[in-house]
PDB file of C-alpha atoms in Angstrom:
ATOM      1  CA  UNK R 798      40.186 -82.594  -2.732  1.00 44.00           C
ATOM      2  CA  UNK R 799      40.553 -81.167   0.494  1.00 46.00           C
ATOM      3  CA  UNK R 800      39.782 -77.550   1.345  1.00 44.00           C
ATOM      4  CA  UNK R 801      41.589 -75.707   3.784  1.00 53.00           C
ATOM      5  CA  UNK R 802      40.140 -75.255   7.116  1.00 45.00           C
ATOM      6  CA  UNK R 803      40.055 -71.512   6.801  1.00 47.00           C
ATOM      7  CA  UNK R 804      38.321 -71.929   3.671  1.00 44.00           C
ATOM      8  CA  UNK R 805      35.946 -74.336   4.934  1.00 40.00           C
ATOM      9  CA  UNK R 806      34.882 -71.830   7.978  1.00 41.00           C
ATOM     10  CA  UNK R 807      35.063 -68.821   5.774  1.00 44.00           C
ATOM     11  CA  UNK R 808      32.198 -71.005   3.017  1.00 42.00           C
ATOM     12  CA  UNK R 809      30.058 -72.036   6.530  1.00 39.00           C
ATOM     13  CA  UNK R 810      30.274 -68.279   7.690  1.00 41.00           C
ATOM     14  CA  UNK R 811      29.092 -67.333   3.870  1.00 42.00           C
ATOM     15  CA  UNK R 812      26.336 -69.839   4.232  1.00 39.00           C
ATOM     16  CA  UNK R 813      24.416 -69.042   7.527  1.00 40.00           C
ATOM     17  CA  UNK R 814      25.321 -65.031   6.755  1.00 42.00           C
ATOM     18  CA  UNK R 815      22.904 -65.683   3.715  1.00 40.00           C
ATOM     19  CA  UNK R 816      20.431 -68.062   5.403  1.00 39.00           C
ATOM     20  CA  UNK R 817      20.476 -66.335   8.710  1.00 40.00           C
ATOM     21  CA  UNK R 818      17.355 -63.822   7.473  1.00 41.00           C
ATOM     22  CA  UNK R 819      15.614 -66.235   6.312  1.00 38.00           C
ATOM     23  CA  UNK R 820      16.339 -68.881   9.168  1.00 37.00           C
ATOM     24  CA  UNK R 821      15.897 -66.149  12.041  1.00 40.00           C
ATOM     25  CA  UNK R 822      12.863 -63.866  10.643  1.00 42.00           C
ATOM     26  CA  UNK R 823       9.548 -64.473  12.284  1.00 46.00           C
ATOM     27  CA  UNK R 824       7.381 -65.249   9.565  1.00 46.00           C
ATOM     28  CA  UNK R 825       3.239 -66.161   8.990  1.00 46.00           C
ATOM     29  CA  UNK R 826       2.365 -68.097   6.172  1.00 51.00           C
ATOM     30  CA  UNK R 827      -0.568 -65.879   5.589  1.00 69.00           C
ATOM     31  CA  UNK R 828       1.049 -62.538   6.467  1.00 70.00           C
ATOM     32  CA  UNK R 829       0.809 -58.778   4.399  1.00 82.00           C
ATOM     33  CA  UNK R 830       3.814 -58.036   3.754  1.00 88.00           C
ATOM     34  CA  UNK R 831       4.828 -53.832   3.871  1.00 94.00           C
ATOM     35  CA  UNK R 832       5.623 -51.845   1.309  1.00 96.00           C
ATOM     36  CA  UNK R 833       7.174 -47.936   1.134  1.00 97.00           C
ATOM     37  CA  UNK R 834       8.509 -48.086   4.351  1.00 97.00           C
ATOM     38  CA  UNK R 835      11.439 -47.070   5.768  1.00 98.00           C
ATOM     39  CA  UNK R 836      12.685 -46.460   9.474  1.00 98.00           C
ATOM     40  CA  UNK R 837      15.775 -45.344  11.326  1.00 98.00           C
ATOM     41  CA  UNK R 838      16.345 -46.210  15.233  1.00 98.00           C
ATOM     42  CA  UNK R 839      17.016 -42.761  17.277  1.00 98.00           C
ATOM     43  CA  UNK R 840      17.939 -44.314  20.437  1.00 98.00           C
ATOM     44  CA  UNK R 841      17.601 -47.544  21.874  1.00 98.00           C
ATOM     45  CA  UNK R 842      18.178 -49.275  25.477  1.00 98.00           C
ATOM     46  CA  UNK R 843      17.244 -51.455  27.701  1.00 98.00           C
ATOM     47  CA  UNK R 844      15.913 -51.912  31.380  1.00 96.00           C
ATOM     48  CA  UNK R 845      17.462 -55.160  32.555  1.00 96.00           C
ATOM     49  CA  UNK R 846      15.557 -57.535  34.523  1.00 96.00           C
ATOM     50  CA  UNK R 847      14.819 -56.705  38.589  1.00 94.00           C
ATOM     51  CA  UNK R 848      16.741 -53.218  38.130  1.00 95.00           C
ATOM     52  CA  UNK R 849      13.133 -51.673  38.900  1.00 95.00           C
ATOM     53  CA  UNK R 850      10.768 -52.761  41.076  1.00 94.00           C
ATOM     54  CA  UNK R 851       7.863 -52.147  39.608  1.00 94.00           C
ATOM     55  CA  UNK R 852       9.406 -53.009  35.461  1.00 94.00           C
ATOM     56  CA  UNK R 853      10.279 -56.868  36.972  1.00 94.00           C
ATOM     57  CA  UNK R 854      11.132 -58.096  34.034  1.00 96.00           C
ATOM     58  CA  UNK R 855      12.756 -55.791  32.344  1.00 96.00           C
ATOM     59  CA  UNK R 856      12.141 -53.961  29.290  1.00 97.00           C
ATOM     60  CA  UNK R 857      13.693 -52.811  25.620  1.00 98.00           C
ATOM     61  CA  UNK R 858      12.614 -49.159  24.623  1.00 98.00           C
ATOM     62  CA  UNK R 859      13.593 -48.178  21.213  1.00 98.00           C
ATOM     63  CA  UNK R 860      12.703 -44.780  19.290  1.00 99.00           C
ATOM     64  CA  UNK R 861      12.116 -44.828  16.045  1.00 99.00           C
ATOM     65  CA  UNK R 862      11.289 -42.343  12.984  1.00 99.00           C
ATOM     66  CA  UNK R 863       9.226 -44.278  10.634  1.00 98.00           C
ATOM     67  CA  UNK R 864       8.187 -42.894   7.023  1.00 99.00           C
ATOM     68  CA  UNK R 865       5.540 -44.424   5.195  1.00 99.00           C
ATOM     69  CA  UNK R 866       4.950 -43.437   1.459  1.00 99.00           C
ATOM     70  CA  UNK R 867       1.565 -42.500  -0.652  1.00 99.00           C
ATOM     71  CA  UNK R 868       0.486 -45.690  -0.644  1.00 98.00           C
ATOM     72  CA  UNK R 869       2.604 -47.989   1.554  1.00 98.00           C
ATOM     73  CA  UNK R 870       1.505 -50.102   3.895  1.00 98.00           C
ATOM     74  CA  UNK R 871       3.064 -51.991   7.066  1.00 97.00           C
ATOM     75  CA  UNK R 872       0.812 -54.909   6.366  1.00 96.00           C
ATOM     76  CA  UNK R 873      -0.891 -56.416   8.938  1.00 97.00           C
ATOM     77  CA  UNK R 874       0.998 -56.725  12.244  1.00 97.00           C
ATOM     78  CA  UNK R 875       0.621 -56.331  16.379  1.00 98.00           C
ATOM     79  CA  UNK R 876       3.441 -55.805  18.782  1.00 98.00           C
ATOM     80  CA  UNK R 877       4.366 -57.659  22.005  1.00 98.00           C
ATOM     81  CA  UNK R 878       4.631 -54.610  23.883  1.00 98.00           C
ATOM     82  CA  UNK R 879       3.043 -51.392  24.073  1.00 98.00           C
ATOM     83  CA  UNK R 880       3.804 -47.983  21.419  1.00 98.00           C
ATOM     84  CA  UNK R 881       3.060 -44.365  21.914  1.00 98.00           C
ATOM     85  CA  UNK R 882       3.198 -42.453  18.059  1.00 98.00           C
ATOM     86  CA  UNK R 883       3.425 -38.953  16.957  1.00 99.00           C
ATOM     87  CA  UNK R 884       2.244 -38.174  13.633  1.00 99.00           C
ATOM     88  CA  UNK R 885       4.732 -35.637  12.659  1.00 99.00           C
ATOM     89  CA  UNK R 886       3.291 -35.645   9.188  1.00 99.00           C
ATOM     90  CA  UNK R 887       0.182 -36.465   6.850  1.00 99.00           C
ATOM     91  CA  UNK R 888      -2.176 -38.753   7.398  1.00 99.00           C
ATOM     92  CA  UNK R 889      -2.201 -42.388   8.804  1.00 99.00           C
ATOM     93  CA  UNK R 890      -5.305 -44.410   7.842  1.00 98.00           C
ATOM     94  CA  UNK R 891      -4.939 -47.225  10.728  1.00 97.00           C
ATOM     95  CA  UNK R 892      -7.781 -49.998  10.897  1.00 97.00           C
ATOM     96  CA  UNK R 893      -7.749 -52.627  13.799  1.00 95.00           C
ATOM     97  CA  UNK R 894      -9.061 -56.339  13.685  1.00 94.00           C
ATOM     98  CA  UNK R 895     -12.263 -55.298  13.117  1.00 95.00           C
ATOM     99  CA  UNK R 896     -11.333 -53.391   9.796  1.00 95.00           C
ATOM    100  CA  UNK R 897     -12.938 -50.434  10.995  1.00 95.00           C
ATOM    101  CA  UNK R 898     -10.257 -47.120   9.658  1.00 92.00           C
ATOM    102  CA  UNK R 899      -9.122 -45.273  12.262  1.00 97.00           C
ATOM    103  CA  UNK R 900      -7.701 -41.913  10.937  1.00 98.00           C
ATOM    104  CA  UNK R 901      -4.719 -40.128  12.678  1.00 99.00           C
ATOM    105  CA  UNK R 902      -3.741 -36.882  11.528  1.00 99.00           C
ATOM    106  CA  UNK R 903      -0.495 -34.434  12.397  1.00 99.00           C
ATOM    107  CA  UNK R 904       0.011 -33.634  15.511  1.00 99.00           C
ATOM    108  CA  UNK R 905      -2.380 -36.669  16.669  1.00 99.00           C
ATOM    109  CA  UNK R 906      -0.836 -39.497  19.435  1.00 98.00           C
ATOM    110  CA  UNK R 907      -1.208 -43.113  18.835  1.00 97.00           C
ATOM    111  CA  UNK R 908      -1.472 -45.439  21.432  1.00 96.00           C
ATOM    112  CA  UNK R 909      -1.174 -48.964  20.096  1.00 96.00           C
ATOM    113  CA  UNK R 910      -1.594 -51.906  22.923  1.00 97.00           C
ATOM    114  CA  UNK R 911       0.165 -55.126  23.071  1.00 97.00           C
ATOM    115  CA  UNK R 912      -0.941 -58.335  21.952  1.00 97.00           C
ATOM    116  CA  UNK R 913      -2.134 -60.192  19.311  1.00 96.00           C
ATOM    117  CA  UNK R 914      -5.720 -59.455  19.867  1.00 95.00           C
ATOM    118  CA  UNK R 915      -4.617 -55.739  19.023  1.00 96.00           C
ATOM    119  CA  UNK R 916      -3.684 -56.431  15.324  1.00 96.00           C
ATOM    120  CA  UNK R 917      -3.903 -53.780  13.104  1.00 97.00           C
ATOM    121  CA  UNK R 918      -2.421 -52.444   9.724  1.00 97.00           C
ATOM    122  CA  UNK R 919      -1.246 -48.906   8.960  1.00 97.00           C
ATOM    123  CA  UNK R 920      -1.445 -47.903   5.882  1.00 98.00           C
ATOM    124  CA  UNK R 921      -0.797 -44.205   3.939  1.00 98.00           C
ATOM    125  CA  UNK R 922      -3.767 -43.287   1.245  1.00 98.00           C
ATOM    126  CA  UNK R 923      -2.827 -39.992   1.376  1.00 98.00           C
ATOM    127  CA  UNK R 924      -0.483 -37.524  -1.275  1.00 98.00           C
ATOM    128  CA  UNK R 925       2.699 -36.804   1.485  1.00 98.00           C
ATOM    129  CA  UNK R 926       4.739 -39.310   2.999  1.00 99.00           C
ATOM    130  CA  UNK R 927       3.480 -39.864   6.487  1.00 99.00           C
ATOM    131  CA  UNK R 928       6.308 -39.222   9.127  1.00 99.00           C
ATOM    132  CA  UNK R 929       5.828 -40.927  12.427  1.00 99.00           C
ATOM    133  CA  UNK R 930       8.069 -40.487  15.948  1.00 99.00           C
ATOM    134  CA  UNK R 931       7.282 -43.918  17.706  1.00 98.00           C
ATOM    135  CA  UNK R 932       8.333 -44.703  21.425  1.00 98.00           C
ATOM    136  CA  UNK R 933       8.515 -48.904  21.602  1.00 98.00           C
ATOM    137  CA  UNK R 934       8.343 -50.469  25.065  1.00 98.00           C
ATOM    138  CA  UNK R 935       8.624 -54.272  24.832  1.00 98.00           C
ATOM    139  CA  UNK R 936       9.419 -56.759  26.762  1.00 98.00           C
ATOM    140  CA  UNK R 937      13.074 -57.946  26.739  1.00 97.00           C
ATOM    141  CA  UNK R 938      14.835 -59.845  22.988  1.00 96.00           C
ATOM    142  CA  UNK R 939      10.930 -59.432  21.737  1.00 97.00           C
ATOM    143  CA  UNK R 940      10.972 -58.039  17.851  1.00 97.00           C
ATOM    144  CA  UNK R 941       9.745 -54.983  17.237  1.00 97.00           C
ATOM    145  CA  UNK R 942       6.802 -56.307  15.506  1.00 96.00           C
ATOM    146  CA  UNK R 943       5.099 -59.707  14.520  1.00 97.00           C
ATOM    147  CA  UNK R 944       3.153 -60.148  10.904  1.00 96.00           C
ATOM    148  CA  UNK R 945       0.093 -61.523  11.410  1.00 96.00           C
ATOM    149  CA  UNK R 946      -2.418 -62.626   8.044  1.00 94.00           C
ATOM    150  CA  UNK R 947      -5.283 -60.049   7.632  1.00 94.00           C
ATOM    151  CA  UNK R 948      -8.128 -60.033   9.758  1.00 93.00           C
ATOM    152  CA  UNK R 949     -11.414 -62.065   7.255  1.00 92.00           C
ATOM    153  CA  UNK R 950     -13.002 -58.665   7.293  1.00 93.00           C
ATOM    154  CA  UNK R 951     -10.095 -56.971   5.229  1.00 89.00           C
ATOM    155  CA  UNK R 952     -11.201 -59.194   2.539  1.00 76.00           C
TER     156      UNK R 952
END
């Protein structure tokens, strides 16, 4: 039996619409995954290539509010560019590879480097939803984020 070729291209266009996440998501074998988060981009843009002298490659800038509930987690992650945070609300318990908690309350600024060596994992112990503004800068088609596995001290 022959299907017809509109058919046939609408199946294929099913197919890969339903593969594509897991096909296209960067993915660890050993990563944390998040839980009780939620985020929603405020603006976004980019800085093409050679536009600026001194940004030579260019660069992607997106805003974001990110809310993280009692108890959620990003898992463990690091970023191939740099972020600047405000904690708008509660408290963000935020250990690096080393495992040692860094606390962030409101009204505190977080400046998160880039790089894999930089790998941390934010995580909300607290009773309120913790409410962060977050200012990406990455370098051009770059994720916002790579999972990494947890550090052998978080254990």
């Amino acid at each position: 039996m022959r299907l017809p070729l509109r058919a046939t291209l609408a199946a294929v266009a099913a197919s890969a619409a339903l593969l594509a996440p897991t096909l296209l998501s960067p993915a660890t074998a050993d990563a944390t995954p998040p839980s009780g988060i939620s985020a929603v981009t405020l603006a976004k843009t980019e800085i093409p290539a050679d536009l600026l002298p001194f940004i030579p490659d260019g660069l992607q800038v997106e805003v974001r509010e990110i809310t993280i509930a009692p108890g959620g987690t990003t898992g463990w992650h690091y970023h191939d560019g740099n972020l600047i945070g405000l904690v708008r609300q509660g408290t963000l318990t935020h250990p690096g590879a080393d495992c040692k908690p860094v606390v962030y309350k409101t009204g505190e600024i977080i400046n998160e480097p880039a790089g894999k060596v930089n790998t941390h994992e934010g995580t909300n112990l607290g009773t309120v939803p913790v409410i962060l503004d977050v200012v990406y800068l990455l370098p051009l088609k770059k994720p916002l984020f790579e999972d990494a596995p947890a550090p052998p001290c978080a254990d």
